[in-house]
Coordinates of C-alpha atoms in Angstrom, one line a residue:
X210 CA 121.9 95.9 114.0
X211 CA 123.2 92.9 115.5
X212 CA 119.4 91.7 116.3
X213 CA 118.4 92.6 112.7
X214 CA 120.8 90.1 111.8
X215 CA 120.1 87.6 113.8
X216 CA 116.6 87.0 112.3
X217 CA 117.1 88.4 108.7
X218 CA 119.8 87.7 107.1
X219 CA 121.4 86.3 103.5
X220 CA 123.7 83.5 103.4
X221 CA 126.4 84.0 100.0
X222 CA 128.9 81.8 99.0
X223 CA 131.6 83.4 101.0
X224 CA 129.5 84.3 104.3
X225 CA 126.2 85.8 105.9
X226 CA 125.1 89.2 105.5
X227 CA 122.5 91.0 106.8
X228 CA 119.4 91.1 104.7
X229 CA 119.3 94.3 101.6
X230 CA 116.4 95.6 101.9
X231 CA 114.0 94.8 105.0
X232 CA 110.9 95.0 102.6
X233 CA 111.8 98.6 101.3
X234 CA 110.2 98.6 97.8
X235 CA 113.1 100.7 96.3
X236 CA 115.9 98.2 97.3
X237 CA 113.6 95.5 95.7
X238 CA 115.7 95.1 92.7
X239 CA 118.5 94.3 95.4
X240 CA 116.8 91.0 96.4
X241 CA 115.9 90.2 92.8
X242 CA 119.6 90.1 92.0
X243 CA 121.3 88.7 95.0
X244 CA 118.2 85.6 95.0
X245 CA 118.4 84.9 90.8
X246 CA 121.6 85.8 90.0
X247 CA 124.1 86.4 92.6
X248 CA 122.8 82.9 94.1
X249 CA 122.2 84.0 97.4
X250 CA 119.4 82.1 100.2
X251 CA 117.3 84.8 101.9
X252 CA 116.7 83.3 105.7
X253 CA 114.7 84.8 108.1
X254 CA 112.4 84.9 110.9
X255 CA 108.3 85.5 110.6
X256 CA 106.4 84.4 113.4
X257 CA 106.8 80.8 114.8
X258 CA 108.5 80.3 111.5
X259 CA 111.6 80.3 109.7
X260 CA 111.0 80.9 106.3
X261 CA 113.7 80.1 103.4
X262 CA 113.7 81.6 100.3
X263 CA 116.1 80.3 97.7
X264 CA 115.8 80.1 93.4
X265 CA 116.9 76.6 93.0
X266 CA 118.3 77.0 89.4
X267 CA 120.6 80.4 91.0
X268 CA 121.4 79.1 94.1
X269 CA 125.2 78.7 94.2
X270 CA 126.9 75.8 95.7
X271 CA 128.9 77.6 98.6
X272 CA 125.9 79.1 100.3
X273 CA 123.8 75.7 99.8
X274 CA 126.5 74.3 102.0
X275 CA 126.3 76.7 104.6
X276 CA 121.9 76.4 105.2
X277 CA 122.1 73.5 107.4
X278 CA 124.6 75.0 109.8
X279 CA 122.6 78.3 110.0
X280 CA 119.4 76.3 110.4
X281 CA 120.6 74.5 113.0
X282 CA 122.5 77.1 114.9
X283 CA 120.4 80.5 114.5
X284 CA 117.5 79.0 113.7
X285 CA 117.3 75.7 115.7
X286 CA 114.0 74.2 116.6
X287 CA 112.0 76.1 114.7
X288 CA 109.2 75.1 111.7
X289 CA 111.1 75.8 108.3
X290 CA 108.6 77.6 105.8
X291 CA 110.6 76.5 102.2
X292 CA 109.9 80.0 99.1
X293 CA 111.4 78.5 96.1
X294 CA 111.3 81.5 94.2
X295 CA 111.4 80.4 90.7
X296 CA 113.0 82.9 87.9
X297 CA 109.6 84.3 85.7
X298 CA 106.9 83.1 88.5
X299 CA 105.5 86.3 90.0
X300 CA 104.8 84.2 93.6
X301 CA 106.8 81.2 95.1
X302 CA 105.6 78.3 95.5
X303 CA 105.7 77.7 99.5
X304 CA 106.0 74.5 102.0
X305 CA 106.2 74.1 105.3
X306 CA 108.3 71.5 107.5
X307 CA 108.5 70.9 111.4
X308 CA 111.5 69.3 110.7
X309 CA 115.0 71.4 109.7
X310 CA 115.8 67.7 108.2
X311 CA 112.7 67.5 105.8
X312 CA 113.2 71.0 104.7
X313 CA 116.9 70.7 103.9
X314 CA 116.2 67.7 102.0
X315 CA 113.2 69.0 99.8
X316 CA 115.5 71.9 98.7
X317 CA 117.8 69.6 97.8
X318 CA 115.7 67.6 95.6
X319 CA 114.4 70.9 94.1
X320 CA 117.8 72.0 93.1
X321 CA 118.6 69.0 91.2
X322 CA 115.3 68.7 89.7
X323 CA 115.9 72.5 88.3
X324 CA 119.4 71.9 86.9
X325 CA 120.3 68.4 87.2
X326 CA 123.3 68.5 89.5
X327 CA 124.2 70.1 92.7
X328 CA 127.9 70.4 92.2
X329 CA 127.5 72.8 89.1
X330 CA 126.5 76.0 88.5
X331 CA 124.4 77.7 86.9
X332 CA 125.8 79.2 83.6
X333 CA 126.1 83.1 83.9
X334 CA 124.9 83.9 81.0
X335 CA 121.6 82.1 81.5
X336 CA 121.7 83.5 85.0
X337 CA 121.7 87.6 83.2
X338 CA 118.9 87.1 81.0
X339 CA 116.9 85.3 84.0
X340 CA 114.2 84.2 81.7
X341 CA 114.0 80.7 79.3
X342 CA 112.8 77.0 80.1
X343 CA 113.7 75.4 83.3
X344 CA 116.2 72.8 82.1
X345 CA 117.7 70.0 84.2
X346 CA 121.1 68.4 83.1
X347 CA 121.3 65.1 84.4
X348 CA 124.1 64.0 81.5
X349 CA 126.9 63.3 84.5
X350 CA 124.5 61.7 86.9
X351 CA 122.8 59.6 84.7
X352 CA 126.1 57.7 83.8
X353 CA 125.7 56.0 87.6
X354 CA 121.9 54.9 87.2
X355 CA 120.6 51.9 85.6
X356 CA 118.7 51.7 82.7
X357 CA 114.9 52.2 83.7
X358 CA 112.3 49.5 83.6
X359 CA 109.6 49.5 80.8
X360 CA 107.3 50.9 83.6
X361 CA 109.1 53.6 84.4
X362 CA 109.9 54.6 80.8
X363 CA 106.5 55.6 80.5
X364 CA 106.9 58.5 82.9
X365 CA 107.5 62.3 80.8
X366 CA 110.0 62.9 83.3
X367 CA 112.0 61.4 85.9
X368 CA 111.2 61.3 89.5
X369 CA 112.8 63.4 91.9
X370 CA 113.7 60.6 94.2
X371 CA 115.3 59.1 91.2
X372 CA 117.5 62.5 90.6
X373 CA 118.0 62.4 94.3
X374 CA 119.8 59.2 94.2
X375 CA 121.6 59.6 91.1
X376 CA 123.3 63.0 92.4
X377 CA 124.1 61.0 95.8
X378 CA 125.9 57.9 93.3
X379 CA 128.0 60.5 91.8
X380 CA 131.2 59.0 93.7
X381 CA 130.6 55.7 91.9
X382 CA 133.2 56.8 89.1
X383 CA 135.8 56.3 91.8
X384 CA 137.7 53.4 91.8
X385 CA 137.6 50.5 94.9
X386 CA 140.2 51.0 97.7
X387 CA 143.3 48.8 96.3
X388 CA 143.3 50.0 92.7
X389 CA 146.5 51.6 92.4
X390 CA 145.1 54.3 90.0
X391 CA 142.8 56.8 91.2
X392 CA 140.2 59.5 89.9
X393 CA 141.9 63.2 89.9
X394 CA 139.6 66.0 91.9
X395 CA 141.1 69.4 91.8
X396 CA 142.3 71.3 95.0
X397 CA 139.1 74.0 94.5
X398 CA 136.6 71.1 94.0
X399 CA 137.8 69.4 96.8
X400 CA 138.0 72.3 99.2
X401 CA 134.1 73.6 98.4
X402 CA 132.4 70.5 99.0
X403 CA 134.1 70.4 102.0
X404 CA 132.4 73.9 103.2
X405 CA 130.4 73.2 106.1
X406 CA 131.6 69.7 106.6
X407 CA 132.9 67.9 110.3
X408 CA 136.5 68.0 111.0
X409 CA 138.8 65.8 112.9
X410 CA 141.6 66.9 114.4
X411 CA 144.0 65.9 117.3
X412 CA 143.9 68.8 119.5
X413 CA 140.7 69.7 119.4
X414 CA 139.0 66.2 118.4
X415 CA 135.5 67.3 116.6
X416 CA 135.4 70.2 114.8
X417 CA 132.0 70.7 113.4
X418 CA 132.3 74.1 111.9
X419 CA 135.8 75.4 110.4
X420 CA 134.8 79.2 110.6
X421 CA 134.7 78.7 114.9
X422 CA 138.8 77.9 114.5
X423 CA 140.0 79.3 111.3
X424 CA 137.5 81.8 111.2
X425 CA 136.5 81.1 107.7
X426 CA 135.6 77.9 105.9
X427 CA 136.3 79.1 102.5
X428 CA 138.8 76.9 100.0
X429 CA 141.8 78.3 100.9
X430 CA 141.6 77.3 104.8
X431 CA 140.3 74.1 104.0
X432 CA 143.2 73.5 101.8
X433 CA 145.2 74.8 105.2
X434 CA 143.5 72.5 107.6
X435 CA 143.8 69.6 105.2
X436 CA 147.7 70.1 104.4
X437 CA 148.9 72.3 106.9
X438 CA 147.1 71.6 110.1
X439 CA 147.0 67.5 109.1
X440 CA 143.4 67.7 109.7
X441 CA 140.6 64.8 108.1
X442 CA 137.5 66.4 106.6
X443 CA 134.4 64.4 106.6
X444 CA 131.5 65.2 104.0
X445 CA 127.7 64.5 105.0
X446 CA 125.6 63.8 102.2
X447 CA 123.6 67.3 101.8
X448 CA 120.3 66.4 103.7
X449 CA 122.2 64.6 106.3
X450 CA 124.5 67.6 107.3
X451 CA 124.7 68.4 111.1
X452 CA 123.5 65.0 112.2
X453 CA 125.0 63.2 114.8
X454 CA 128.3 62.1 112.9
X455 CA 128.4 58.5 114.3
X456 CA 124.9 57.9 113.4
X457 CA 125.1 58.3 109.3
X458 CA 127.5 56.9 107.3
X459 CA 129.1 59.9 106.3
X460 CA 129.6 60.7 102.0
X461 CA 133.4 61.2 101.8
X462 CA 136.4 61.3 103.9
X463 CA 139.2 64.3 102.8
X464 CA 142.7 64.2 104.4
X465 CA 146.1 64.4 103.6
X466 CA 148.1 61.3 104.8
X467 CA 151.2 63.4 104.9
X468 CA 150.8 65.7 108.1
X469 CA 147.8 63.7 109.8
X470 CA 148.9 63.1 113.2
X471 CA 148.7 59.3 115.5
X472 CA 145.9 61.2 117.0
X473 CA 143.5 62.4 114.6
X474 CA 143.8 59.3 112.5
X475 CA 143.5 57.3 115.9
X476 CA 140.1 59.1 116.3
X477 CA 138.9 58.3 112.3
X478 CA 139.4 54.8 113.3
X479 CA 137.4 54.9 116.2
X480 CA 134.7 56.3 114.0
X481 CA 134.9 53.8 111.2
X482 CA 135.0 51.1 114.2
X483 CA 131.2 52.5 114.6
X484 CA 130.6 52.8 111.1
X485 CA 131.0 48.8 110.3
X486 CA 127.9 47.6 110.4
X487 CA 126.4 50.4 108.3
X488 CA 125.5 49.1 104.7
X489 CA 126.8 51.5 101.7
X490 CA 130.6 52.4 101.3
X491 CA 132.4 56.1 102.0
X492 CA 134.6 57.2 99.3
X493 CA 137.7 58.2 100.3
X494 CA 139.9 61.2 99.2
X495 CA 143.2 61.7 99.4
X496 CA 146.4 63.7 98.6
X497 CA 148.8 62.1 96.4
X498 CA 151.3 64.5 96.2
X499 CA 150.6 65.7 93.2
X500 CA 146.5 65.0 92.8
X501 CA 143.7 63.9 94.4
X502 CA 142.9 60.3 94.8
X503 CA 139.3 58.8 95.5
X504 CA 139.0 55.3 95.9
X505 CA 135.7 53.4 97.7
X506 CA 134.9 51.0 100.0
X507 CA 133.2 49.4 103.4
X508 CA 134.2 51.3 106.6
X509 CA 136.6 48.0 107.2
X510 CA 139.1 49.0 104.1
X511 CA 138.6 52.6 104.9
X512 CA 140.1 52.0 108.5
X513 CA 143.1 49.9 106.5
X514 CA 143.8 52.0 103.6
X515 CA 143.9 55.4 105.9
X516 CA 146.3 53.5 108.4
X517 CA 148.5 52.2 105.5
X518 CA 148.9 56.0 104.0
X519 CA 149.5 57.9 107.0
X520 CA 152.0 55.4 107.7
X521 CA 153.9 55.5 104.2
X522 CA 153.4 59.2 103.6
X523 CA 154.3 60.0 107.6
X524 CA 158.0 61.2 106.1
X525 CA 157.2 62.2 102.6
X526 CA 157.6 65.9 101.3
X527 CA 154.3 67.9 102.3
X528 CA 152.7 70.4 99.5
X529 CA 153.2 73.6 101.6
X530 CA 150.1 76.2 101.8
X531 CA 152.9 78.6 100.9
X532 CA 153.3 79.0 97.1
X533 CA 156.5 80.9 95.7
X534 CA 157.5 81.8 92.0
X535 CA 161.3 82.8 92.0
X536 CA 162.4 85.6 89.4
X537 CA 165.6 87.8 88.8
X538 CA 165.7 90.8 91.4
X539 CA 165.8 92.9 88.0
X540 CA 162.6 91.3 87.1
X541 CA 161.0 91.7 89.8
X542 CA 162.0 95.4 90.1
X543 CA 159.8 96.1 86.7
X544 CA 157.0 94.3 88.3
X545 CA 156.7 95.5 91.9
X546 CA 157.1 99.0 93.7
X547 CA 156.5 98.5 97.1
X548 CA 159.6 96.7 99.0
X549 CA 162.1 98.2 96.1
X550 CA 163.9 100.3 98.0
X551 CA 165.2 98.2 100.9
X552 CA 165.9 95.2 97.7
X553 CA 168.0 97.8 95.8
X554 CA 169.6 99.2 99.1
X555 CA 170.7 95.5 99.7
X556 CA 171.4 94.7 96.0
X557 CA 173.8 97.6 95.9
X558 CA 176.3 96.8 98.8
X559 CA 175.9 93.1 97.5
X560 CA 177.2 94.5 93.6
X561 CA 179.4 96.8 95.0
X562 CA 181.7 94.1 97.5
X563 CA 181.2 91.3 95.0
X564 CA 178.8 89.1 97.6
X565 CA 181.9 88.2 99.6
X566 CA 181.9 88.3 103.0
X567 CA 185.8 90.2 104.1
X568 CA 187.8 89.5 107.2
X569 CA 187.2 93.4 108.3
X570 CA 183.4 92.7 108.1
X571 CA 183.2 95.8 105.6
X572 CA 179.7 94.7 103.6
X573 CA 178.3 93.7 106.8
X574 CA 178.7 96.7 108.5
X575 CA 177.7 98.1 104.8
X576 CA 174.2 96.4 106.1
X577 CA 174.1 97.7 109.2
X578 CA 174.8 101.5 108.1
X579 CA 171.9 100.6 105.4
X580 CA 169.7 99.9 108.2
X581 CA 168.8 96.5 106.4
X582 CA 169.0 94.7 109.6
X583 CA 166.5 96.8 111.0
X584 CA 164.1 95.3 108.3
X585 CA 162.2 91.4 108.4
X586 CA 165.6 89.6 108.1
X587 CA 167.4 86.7 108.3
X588 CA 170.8 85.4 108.2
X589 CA 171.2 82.1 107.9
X590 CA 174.5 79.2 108.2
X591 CA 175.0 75.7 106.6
X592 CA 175.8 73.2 109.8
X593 CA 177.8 69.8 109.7
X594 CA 174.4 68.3 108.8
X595 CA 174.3 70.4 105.4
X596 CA 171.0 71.8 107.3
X597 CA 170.0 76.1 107.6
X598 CA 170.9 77.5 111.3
X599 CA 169.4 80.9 111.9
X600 CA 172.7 83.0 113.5
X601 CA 170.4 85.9 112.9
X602 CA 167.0 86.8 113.0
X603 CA 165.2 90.2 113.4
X604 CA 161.3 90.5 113.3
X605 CA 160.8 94.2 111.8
X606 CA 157.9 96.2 111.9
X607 CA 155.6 92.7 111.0
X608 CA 156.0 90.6 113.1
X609 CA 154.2 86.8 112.9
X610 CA 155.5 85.3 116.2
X611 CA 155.3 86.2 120.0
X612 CA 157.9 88.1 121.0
X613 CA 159.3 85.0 123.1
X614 CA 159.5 82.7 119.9
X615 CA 161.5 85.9 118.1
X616 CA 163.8 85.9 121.3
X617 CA 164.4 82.0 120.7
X618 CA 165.0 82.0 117.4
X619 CA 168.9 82.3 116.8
X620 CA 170.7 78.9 116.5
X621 CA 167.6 77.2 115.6
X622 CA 167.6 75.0 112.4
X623 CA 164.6 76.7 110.1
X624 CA 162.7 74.2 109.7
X625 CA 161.8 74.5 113.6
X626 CA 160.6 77.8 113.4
X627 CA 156.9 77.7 115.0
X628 CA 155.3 77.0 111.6
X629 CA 157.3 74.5 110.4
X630 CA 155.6 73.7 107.1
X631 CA 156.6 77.6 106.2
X632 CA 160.0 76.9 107.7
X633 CA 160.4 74.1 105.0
X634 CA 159.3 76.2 102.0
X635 CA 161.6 78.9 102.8
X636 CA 164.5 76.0 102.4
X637 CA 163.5 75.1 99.5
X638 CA 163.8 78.2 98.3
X639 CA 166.8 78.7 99.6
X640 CA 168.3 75.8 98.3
X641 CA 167.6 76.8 95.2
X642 CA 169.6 80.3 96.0
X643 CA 172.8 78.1 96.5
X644 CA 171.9 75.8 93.0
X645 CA 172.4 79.3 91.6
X646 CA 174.7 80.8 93.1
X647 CA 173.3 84.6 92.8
X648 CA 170.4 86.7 94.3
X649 CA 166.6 85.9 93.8
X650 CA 163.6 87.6 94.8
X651 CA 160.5 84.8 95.4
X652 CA 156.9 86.0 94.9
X653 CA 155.3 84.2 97.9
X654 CA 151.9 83.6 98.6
X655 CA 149.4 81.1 100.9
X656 CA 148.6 81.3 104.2
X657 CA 151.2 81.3 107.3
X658 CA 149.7 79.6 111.4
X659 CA 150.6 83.2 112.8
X660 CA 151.3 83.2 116.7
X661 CA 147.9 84.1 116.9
X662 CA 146.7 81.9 114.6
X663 CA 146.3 81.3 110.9
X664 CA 146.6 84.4 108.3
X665 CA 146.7 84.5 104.4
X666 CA 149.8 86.5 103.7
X667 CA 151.3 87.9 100.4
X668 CA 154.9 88.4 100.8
X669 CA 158.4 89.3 98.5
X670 CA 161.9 87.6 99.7
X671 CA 165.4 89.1 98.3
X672 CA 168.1 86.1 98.9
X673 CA 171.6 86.9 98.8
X674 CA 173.9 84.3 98.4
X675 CA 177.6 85.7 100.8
X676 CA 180.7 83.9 100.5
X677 CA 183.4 83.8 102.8
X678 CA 187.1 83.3 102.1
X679 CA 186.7 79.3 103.3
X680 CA 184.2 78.8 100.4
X681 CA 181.4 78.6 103.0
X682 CA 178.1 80.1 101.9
X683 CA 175.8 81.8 104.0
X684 CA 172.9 83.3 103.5
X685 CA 170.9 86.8 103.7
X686 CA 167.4 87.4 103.4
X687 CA 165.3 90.4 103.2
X688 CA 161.4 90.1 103.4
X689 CA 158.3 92.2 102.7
X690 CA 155.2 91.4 103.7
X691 CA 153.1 93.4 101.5
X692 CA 149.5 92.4 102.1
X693 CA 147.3 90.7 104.7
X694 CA 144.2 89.2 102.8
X695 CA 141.9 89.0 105.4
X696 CA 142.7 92.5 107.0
X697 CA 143.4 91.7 110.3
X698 CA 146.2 93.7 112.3
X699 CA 149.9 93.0 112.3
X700 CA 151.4 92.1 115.5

């Protein structure tokens, strides 16, 4: 099995499969769907060759990404035999390259000659009838090309070379470095094209795949290495993918000046030092805040204008992976099942001794009896410096962190709990708890750096504001963690 998929195999937008079919006739259909609609690349071995078969109009973005990393890890230096199977042609139309370079860049050329634009996607409903005109859509591209010569306006149709460069001018709507207005990219956008991109990171220095350290590359851990981790994605232009990274001028630069560290942008520097005498510019991406920046410019201003950011943003608020949506626990109770009964155990000896914490202890020991303590909790104190202490913590049958980090984690301000951009989400949520003085459940989502490592989490929190007779607040919470997205085992 693990043979068959190391020389046949289909790369999709979210991963590599092993191939349908194998040539049975009855799973035919299989391959006609995954290559024309689904969008998938069919790569395998025949021979001395590698042969890649693709319909350039289907293919989806996601899976074009990952090619050059396959071809160059699986499949390196070997002859590349290009099938670009066409929707309506009863045979592709075949060429072969000695070079993995060559071949990545005629596909590329193909695509956009088919529908104009690498970046979009096909329409689905054109993709479901699979039949009708070949139709490139060059509308967005063309904006960033000059007007042709009366030579060339006696051509039917443009050149792919011409295509080729006006897909790789697309970042020439951005604005130069300086500008204090910048174009808006959403977080999805952002996060695909950076699928199979080089990383650079302090720990670690060069990542060149995400999947070897996240173990996937798909939007939402970018968005996690880029915020979370503080790492700096850089984006090869298609054909130049896997390349040594000091050798090209690379297409884009992604980071979040918030959470990059001395040391990663210490080692973008170093790299724009190499890049100087390189003609072109990079564009430059960045996170605002509240949207995505990109601004252009030599390697010079890009070495600058990331310095001036990470230092400005260094002790601004970071956009947390973790997303939460706070609703009334009577709310939430129509909406959710699992996780109700330990919230309405809790709720209960809350109602029934008015949230107030007595001299005689009676609601905590109301808590204890309930056997809420034996469940994810935490109860938490306001210090001198109006910041959350943890006076108790108890993991429950979940656990995220080692069991040393658990045993370390009373008297500990929250947001030094091992991940630290979580810790700070949680007090925001908190304080808004204490704004309202009364019980909320938050809805949370986004993914948490588990002790053994990072792991998209879907998760409910019951806070319960307790009072004390010196007008003190402190603060109970009651967790359930009621999925894990990628289905690997608790600790």
């Amino acid at each position: 099995m693990a043979q068959d998929f190391d020389t046949a195999l289909w790369i999709k937008p979210d991963g590599l499969e092993r191939r349908l079919s194998d040539g049975i006739p009855s799973l035919a259909s299989l391959e006609t769907t995954a290559l024309h609609v689904m969008g998938w690349i069919d790569v395998q071995r025949t021979g001395m060759l590698t042969r890649v078969t693709l319909d350039p109009y289907a293919v989806r973005y996601d899976a074009l990404m990952r090619l050059p990393e396959v071809l160059g890890s699986r499949f390196r230096g070997r002859a590349v035999d290009v099938a670009l199977a066409n929707r309506g042609m009863s045979h592709s139309a075949r060429v072969s390259f000695f070079s993995t370079t060559a071949a990545i860049a005629h596909i590329h050329e193909q695509v956009i000659i088919e529908r104009g634009d690498l970046d979009e996607e096909p329409p689905i409903d054109q993709l479901a009838k699979g039949m009708g005109e070949s139709k490139a859509q060059p509308e967005r591209v063309a904006k960033a090309v000059p007007l042709p010569s009366a030579s060339e306006q006696s051509g039917s149709r443009p050149r792919a070379t011409d295509l080729l460069r006006a897909n790789l001018e697309e970042d020439s709507k951005a604005r130069p470095i300086g500008e204090l207005e910048g174009a808006l990219q959403s977080g999805v956008t952002v996060a695909r094209r950076l699928i199979g991109g080089m990383w650079l990171t302090d720990e670690k220095g060069i990542v060149p795949d995400l999947a070897s350290v996240l173990r996937r590359d798909e939007p939402d851990m970018v968005l996690f290495a880029l915020h979370t981790r503080g790492w700096i994605g850089v984006e090869m232009d298609f054909p130049s993918r896997g390349t040594d990274l000091r050798a090209e001028l690379p297409a884009r630069i992604v980071m979040d000046p918030h959470g990059v560290s001395k040391e990663t942008l210490r080692g973008l520097l170093s790299f724009c030092d190499d890049w100087a005498e390189a003609p072109g510019v990079i564009t430059l991406v960045w996170w605002d805040g509240i949207s995505w920046v990109m601004e252009y410019g030599s390697a010079d201003q890009l070495a600058a204008r990331a310095t001036h950011l990470v230092e400005a943003k260094r002790n601004a608020f970071f956009p947390s992976t973790p997303q939460s949506i706070a609703m009334d626990p009577d709310s939430f109770a129509i909406q959710a099942k699992a996780g109700q009964d330990v919230f309405d155990r809790a709720l209960r000896i809350w109602r029934a001794h008015g949230g107030r914490l007595e001299k005689n202890q009676v609601m905590m020991n109301a808590f204890h009896s309930s056997d809420i303590f034996k469940q994810r909790t935490k109860l938490l104190d306001v210090d001198e410096n109006n910041e959350f202490r943890i006076s108790h913590y108890a993991p429950g049958d979940r656990a995220i962190w080692t069991s040393q980090e658990i045993s370390s984690m009373v008297g500990r301000r929250l947001i030094d709990v091992p991940d630290k951009k979580l810790g700070a989400s949680v007090q925001n949520d908190l304080l808004t708890v204490l704004r309202w003085d009364r019980p909320l459940v938050h809805r949370c989502e986004g993914v948490v750096d588990r002790s053994d490592g990072p792991t998209r989490l879907s998760w409910s929190r019951l806070t319960l504001p307790l009072r004390s007779a010196q007008s003190a607040t402190s603060l109970l919470t009651v967790v359930n963690v009621d999925e894990v997205a990628d289905g690997r085992p608790h600790s």
